Amino acid sequence: AQSVTQLGSHVSVSEGALVLLRCNYSSSVPPYLFWYVQYPNQGLQLLLKYTSAATLVKGINGFEAEFKKSETSFHLTKPSAHMSDAAEYFCAVNLASGTYKYIFGTGTRLKVLA
Amino acid sequence: EAGVAQSPRYKIIEKRQSVAFWCNPISGHATLYWYQQILGQGPKLLIQFQNNGVVDDSQLPKDRFSAERLKGVDSTLKIQPAKLEDSAVYLCASSLDQHTEAFFGQGTRLTVV
């Protein structure tokens, strides 16, 4: 069965520092992977997606993620945090075949310190 | 392009009452999802439609929850009777097909008292 694990329910970084949010997946077949961001009282907004093309994926707002099959990881990074990046981030997996369900991780709340 | 529309945004009901949520997906999107997001948790898939057919409803509490997608467009999610533990945000999402990215509505925040 597919699943997603996000390490760290809360992450704090200083403004201008590197952002690293971790996501590991479990899947028996090649997955599609996604990162979503959720601001307070809002729905989820897609940041970026991996669909078996380039392993380094660039998204909106300066975020990127790298698919590493050997580590079953899809960590989200941003070189320099901005105050506006404070939000909750969700990693999601969707199989490329078979059961086409989106499975979400439990989320990581990012806090950016001035 | 219009996004996924949901209504109402907020709803407060007493336990054992019934409630219904409405979702209008992005035009042309065949796949529609209803998720339940409890405070502090990730979204949990309740039901997934492909056009007007149910693809997955394995996590839908069928004794009290029901959903339909008539004509493969709009969808409604109903809870009857509501329990305290149903307090959550109910998110509707849609996608072109089952593999492309899902676009989410702003959600309906349900409080059961």
mmCIF file of C-alpha atoms in Angstrom:
data_model
loop_
_atom_site.group_PDB
_atom_site.id
_atom_site.type_symbol
_atom_site.label_atom_id
_atom_site.label_comp_id
_atom_site.label_asym_id
_atom_site.label_seq_id
_atom_site.Cartn_x
_atom_site.Cartn_y
_atom_site.Cartn_z
ATOM 1 C CA ALA A 1 0.000 0.000 0.000
ATOM 2 C CA GLN A 2 1.173 3.497 -0.699
ATOM 3 C CA SER A 3 1.908 5.926 2.119
ATOM 4 C CA VAL A 4 3.666 9.179 2.841
ATOM 5 C CA THR A 5 5.697 10.139 5.895
ATOM 6 C CA GLN A 6 6.614 13.710 6.690
ATOM 7 C CA LEU A 7 9.320 14.018 9.322
ATOM 8 C CA GLY A 8 8.818 16.937 11.652
ATOM 9 C CA SER A 9 5.356 18.306 12.271
ATOM 10 C CA HIS A 10 6.866 21.724 13.014
ATOM 11 C CA VAL A 11 9.935 23.340 11.475
ATOM 12 C CA SER A 12 11.312 26.767 12.347
ATOM 13 C CA VAL A 13 13.861 28.644 10.264
ATOM 14 C CA SER A 14 15.203 32.165 10.300
ATOM 15 C CA GLU A 15 14.340 34.503 7.494
ATOM 16 C CA GLY A 16 16.911 34.029 4.747
ATOM 17 C CA ALA A 17 17.902 30.542 5.893
ATOM 18 C CA LEU A 18 17.531 27.307 3.975
ATOM 19 C CA VAL A 19 14.171 25.574 4.146
ATOM 20 C CA LEU A 20 14.189 21.768 4.144
ATOM 21 C CA LEU A 21 10.953 19.836 4.591
ATOM 22 C CA ARG A 22 11.217 16.067 4.493
ATOM 23 C CA CYS A 23 8.966 13.600 2.751
ATOM 24 C CA ASN A 24 9.417 9.851 2.330
ATOM 25 C CA TYR A 25 7.034 7.662 0.432
ATOM 26 C CA SER A 26 6.205 4.009 0.212
ATOM 27 C CA SER A 27 4.971 2.646 -3.080
ATOM 28 C CA SER A 28 5.216 -0.643 -4.923
ATOM 29 C CA VAL A 29 4.965 1.039 -8.316
ATOM 30 C CA PRO A 30 6.408 4.302 -9.670
ATOM 31 C CA PRO A 31 4.648 7.164 -7.930
ATOM 32 C CA TYR A 32 3.606 10.626 -8.843
ATOM 33 C CA LEU A 33 4.584 12.978 -6.024
ATOM 34 C CA PHE A 34 3.288 16.388 -5.089
ATOM 35 C CA TRP A 35 3.894 19.153 -2.609
ATOM 36 C CA TYR A 36 1.001 21.382 -1.580
ATOM 37 C CA VAL A 37 0.943 24.465 0.639
ATOM 38 C CA GLN A 38 -1.949 25.509 2.830
ATOM 39 C CA TYR A 39 -2.337 28.988 4.271
ATOM 40 C CA PRO A 40 -4.715 29.569 7.197
ATOM 41 C CA ASN A 41 -8.367 29.108 6.297
ATOM 42 C CA GLN A 42 -7.486 28.266 2.715
ATOM 43 C CA GLY A 43 -7.535 25.194 0.554
ATOM 44 C CA LEU A 44 -4.401 23.478 -0.672
ATOM 45 C CA GLN A 45 -2.331 25.033 -3.444
ATOM 46 C CA LEU A 46 0.003 23.004 -5.619
ATOM 47 C CA LEU A 47 3.675 23.940 -5.216
ATOM 48 C CA LEU A 48 5.226 21.367 -7.537
ATOM 49 C CA LYS A 49 4.856 17.854 -8.883
ATOM 50 C CA TYR A 50 7.012 14.924 -9.979
ATOM 51 C CA THR A 51 5.620 12.733 -12.746
ATOM 52 C CA SER A 52 8.628 10.630 -13.811
ATOM 53 C CA ALA A 53 10.358 13.239 -15.930
ATOM 54 C CA ALA A 54 13.238 15.255 -14.437
ATOM 55 C CA THR A 55 14.110 14.202 -10.901
ATOM 56 C CA LEU A 56 14.735 17.793 -9.820
ATOM 57 C CA VAL A 57 11.461 19.645 -9.950
ATOM 58 C CA LYS A 58 11.071 23.380 -9.666
ATOM 59 C CA GLY A 59 7.876 24.891 -8.384
ATOM 60 C CA ILE A 60 6.354 28.199 -7.524
ATOM 61 C CA ASN A 61 7.690 30.710 -4.991
ATOM 62 C CA GLY A 62 11.281 29.480 -5.354
ATOM 63 C CA PHE A 63 10.645 25.970 -4.029
ATOM 64 C CA GLU A 64 12.101 22.830 -5.531
ATOM 65 C CA ALA A 65 12.160 19.138 -4.716
ATOM 66 C CA GLU A 66 14.317 16.226 -5.756
ATOM 67 C CA PHE A 67 13.005 12.723 -6.346
ATOM 68 C CA LYS A 68 15.459 10.123 -5.029
ATOM 69 C CA LYS A 69 14.278 6.634 -5.787
ATOM 70 C CA SER A 70 17.090 4.958 -3.807
ATOM 71 C CA GLU A 71 16.036 6.868 -0.694
ATOM 72 C CA THR A 72 12.296 6.885 -1.493
ATOM 73 C CA SER A 73 12.369 10.577 -0.720
ATOM 74 C CA PHE A 74 10.959 13.775 -2.171
ATOM 75 C CA HIS A 75 12.236 16.528 0.105
ATOM 76 C CA LEU A 76 11.171 20.132 -0.438
ATOM 77 C CA THR A 77 13.770 22.901 -0.305
ATOM 78 C CA LYS A 78 14.060 26.630 -0.721
ATOM 79 C CA PRO A 79 17.434 28.398 -0.521
ATOM 80 C CA SER A 80 16.211 31.443 1.380
ATOM 81 C CA ALA A 81 13.104 31.556 3.550
ATOM 82 C CA HIS A 82 10.745 34.496 3.406
ATOM 83 C CA MET A 83 8.207 35.495 6.027
ATOM 84 C CA SER A 84 5.439 34.780 3.530
ATOM 85 C CA ASP A 85 6.510 31.114 3.393
ATOM 86 C CA ALA A 86 5.022 30.490 6.819
ATOM 87 C CA ALA A 87 2.281 27.937 6.188
ATOM 88 C CA GLU A 88 1.558 24.233 6.365
ATOM 89 C CA TYR A 89 3.089 21.999 3.731
ATOM 90 C CA PHE A 90 1.764 18.636 2.618
ATOM 91 C CA CYS A 91 3.456 15.939 0.611
ATOM 92 C CA ALA A 92 1.181 13.646 -1.405
ATOM 93 C CA VAL A 93 1.635 10.479 -3.446
ATOM 94 C CA ASN A 94 -0.441 9.174 -6.324
ATOM 95 C CA LEU A 95 0.436 5.920 -8.019
ATOM 96 C CA ALA A 96 1.217 5.903 -11.710
ATOM 97 C CA SER A 97 -0.923 2.814 -12.130
ATOM 98 C CA GLY A 98 -3.383 0.690 -10.249
ATOM 99 C CA THR A 99 -5.171 2.504 -7.438
ATOM 100 C CA TYR A 100 -5.218 6.158 -8.371
ATOM 101 C CA LYS A 101 -5.670 7.615 -4.909
ATOM 102 C CA TYR A 102 -4.039 10.740 -3.588
ATOM 103 C CA ILE A 103 -2.563 9.990 -0.175
ATOM 104 C CA PHE A 104 -1.425 12.946 1.903
ATOM 105 C CA GLY A 105 1.145 13.146 4.650
ATOM 106 C CA THR A 106 0.316 14.622 8.023
ATOM 107 C CA GLY A 107 1.834 17.973 7.153
ATOM 108 C CA THR A 108 4.703 20.161 8.346
ATOM 109 C CA ARG A 109 4.017 23.582 9.743
ATOM 110 C CA LEU A 110 6.768 25.993 8.739
ATOM 111 C CA LYS A 111 7.492 28.966 10.949
ATOM 112 C CA VAL A 112 9.804 31.718 9.714
ATOM 113 C CA LEU A 113 11.529 33.775 12.353
ATOM 114 C CA ALA A 114 12.457 37.405 11.763
ATOM 115 C CA GLU B 1 -10.261 29.980 -15.217
ATOM 116 C CA ALA B 2 -12.623 29.614 -12.290
ATOM 117 C CA GLY B 3 -11.424 27.449 -9.429
ATOM 118 C CA VAL B 4 -13.209 24.833 -7.371
ATOM 119 C CA ALA B 5 -16.181 26.398 -5.638
ATOM 120 C CA GLN B 6 -17.471 25.169 -2.304
ATOM 121 C CA SER B 7 -20.321 26.303 -0.111
ATOM 122 C CA PRO B 8 -20.943 27.104 2.598
ATOM 123 C CA ARG B 9 -17.581 28.262 3.978
ATOM 124 C CA TYR B 10 -18.622 27.733 7.568
ATOM 125 C CA LYS B 11 -21.334 25.700 9.257
ATOM 126 C CA ILE B 12 -22.187 25.128 12.888
ATOM 127 C CA ILE B 13 -24.708 22.430 13.771
ATOM 128 C CA GLU B 14 -25.734 20.451 16.787
ATOM 129 C CA LYS B 15 -24.926 16.778 17.058
ATOM 130 C CA ARG B 16 -27.483 14.484 15.473
ATOM 131 C CA GLN B 17 -28.469 17.156 12.974
ATOM 132 C CA SER B 18 -27.849 16.780 9.271
ATOM 133 C CA VAL B 19 -25.716 18.937 6.994
ATOM 134 C CA ALA B 20 -24.879 19.104 3.311
ATOM 135 C CA PHE B 21 -21.915 20.573 1.470
ATOM 136 C CA TRP B 22 -21.804 21.508 -2.168
ATOM 137 C CA CYS B 23 -18.915 21.494 -4.631
ATOM 138 C CA ASN B 24 -18.621 22.769 -8.177
ATOM 139 C CA PRO B 25 -15.388 21.507 -9.762
ATOM 140 C CA ILE B 26 -13.346 23.140 -12.456
ATOM 141 C CA SER B 27 -15.061 22.803 -15.811
ATOM 142 C CA GLY B 28 -13.941 19.723 -17.710
ATOM 143 C CA HIS B 29 -12.414 17.966 -14.709
ATOM 144 C CA ALA B 30 -13.466 14.338 -14.680
ATOM 145 C CA THR B 31 -12.165 13.436 -11.247
ATOM 146 C CA LEU B 32 -13.659 14.873 -8.067
ATOM 147 C CA TYR B 33 -12.497 14.247 -4.511
ATOM 148 C CA TRP B 34 -13.912 14.916 -1.070
ATOM 149 C CA TYR B 35 -11.412 15.079 1.758
ATOM 150 C CA GLN B 36 -11.849 15.462 5.492
ATOM 151 C CA GLN B 37 -9.166 17.458 7.272
ATOM 152 C CA ILE B 38 -9.234 17.335 11.046
ATOM 153 C CA LEU B 39 -7.312 20.081 12.810
ATOM 154 C CA GLY B 40 -3.611 19.301 12.847
ATOM 155 C CA GLN B 41 -3.853 16.414 10.389
ATOM 156 C CA GLY B 42 -3.428 15.883 6.689
ATOM 157 C CA PRO B 43 -6.428 15.565 4.394
ATOM 158 C CA LYS B 44 -8.055 12.142 4.421
ATOM 159 C CA LEU B 45 -9.785 10.973 1.265
ATOM 160 C CA LEU B 46 -13.457 10.241 1.855
ATOM 161 C CA ILE B 47 -14.624 9.576 -1.681
ATOM 162 C CA GLN B 48 -13.344 9.869 -5.220
ATOM 163 C CA PHE B 49 -15.513 10.147 -8.318
ATOM 164 C CA GLN B 50 -14.540 9.597 -11.915
ATOM 165 C CA ASN B 51 -17.244 11.430 -13.859
ATOM 166 C CA ASN B 52 -20.380 10.310 -11.998
ATOM 167 C CA GLY B 53 -19.036 6.943 -10.875
ATOM 168 C CA VAL B 54 -17.440 6.191 -7.515
ATOM 169 C CA VAL B 55 -13.790 5.108 -7.784
ATOM 170 C CA ASP B 56 -13.041 4.824 -4.077
ATOM 171 C CA ASP B 57 -15.161 5.307 -0.983
ATOM 172 C CA SER B 58 -13.319 2.918 1.306
ATOM 173 C CA GLN B 59 -12.859 5.544 4.033
ATOM 174 C CA LEU B 60 -16.336 7.024 3.865
ATOM 175 C CA PRO B 61 -18.380 6.240 7.011
ATOM 176 C CA LYS B 62 -21.324 5.011 5.031
ATOM 177 C CA ASP B 63 -23.652 4.739 7.997
ATOM 178 C CA ARG B 64 -23.753 8.529 8.220
ATOM 179 C CA PHE B 65 -21.984 10.001 5.198
ATOM 180 C CA SER B 66 -23.224 9.994 1.637
ATOM 181 C CA ALA B 67 -22.085 11.704 -1.525
ATOM 182 C CA GLU B 68 -23.295 11.981 -5.052
ATOM 183 C CA ARG B 69 -22.150 13.551 -8.272
ATOM 184 C CA LEU B 70 -25.102 13.856 -10.549
ATOM 185 C CA LYS B 71 -24.358 14.314 -14.241
ATOM 186 C CA GLY B 72 -20.653 14.126 -13.504
ATOM 187 C CA VAL B 73 -20.334 17.776 -12.555
ATOM 188 C CA ASP B 74 -21.442 19.193 -9.188
ATOM 189 C CA SER B 75 -21.258 17.097 -6.074
ATOM 190 C CA THR B 76 -22.844 17.106 -2.647
ATOM 191 C CA LEU B 77 -21.588 15.508 0.538
ATOM 192 C CA LYS B 78 -24.099 14.860 3.304
ATOM 193 C CA ILE B 79 -23.722 13.900 6.931
ATOM 194 C CA GLN B 80 -26.712 12.516 8.808
ATOM 195 C CA PRO B 81 -26.667 12.392 11.768
ATOM 196 C CA ALA B 82 -23.582 14.414 12.655
ATOM 197 C CA LYS B 83 -21.300 13.510 15.541
ATOM 198 C CA LEU B 84 -18.899 15.699 17.483
ATOM 199 C CA GLU B 85 -15.939 13.969 15.835
ATOM 200 C CA ASP B 86 -17.150 15.112 12.417
ATOM 201 C CA SER B 87 -15.902 18.616 13.224
ATOM 202 C CA ALA B 88 -13.356 19.268 10.506
ATOM 203 C CA VAL B 89 -12.726 21.084 7.256
ATOM 204 C CA TYR B 90 -14.243 19.346 4.264
ATOM 205 C CA LEU B 91 -12.236 19.935 1.130
ATOM 206 C CA CYS B 92 -13.390 19.341 -2.390
ATOM 207 C CA ALA B 93 -10.854 18.961 -5.170
ATOM 208 C CA SER B 94 -10.940 18.174 -8.853
ATOM 209 C CA SER B 95 -8.474 17.109 -11.517
ATOM 210 C CA LEU B 96 -8.519 16.492 -15.240
ATOM 211 C CA ASP B 97 -7.970 12.814 -14.626
ATOM 212 C CA GLN B 98 -6.821 10.534 -11.853
ATOM 213 C CA HIS B 99 -3.094 11.296 -12.243
ATOM 214 C CA THR B 100 -2.937 15.006 -12.830
ATOM 215 C CA GLU B 101 -2.677 17.501 -10.039
ATOM 216 C CA ALA B 102 -5.736 18.176 -7.943
ATOM 217 C CA PHE B 103 -7.052 21.683 -7.486
ATOM 218 C CA PHE B 104 -8.677 22.406 -4.163
ATOM 219 C CA GLY B 105 -11.533 24.584 -3.073
ATOM 220 C CA GLN B 106 -11.297 26.724 0.052
ATOM 221 C CA GLY B 107 -13.136 24.151 2.105
ATOM 222 C CA THR B 108 -16.116 24.109 4.432
ATOM 223 C CA ARG B 109 -15.333 24.339 8.113
ATOM 224 C CA LEU B 110 -17.880 22.263 10.051
ATOM 225 C CA THR B 111 -18.281 22.608 13.778
ATOM 226 C CA VAL B 112 -20.528 20.120 15.536
ATOM 227 C CA VAL B 113 -21.572 21.182 19.046
#
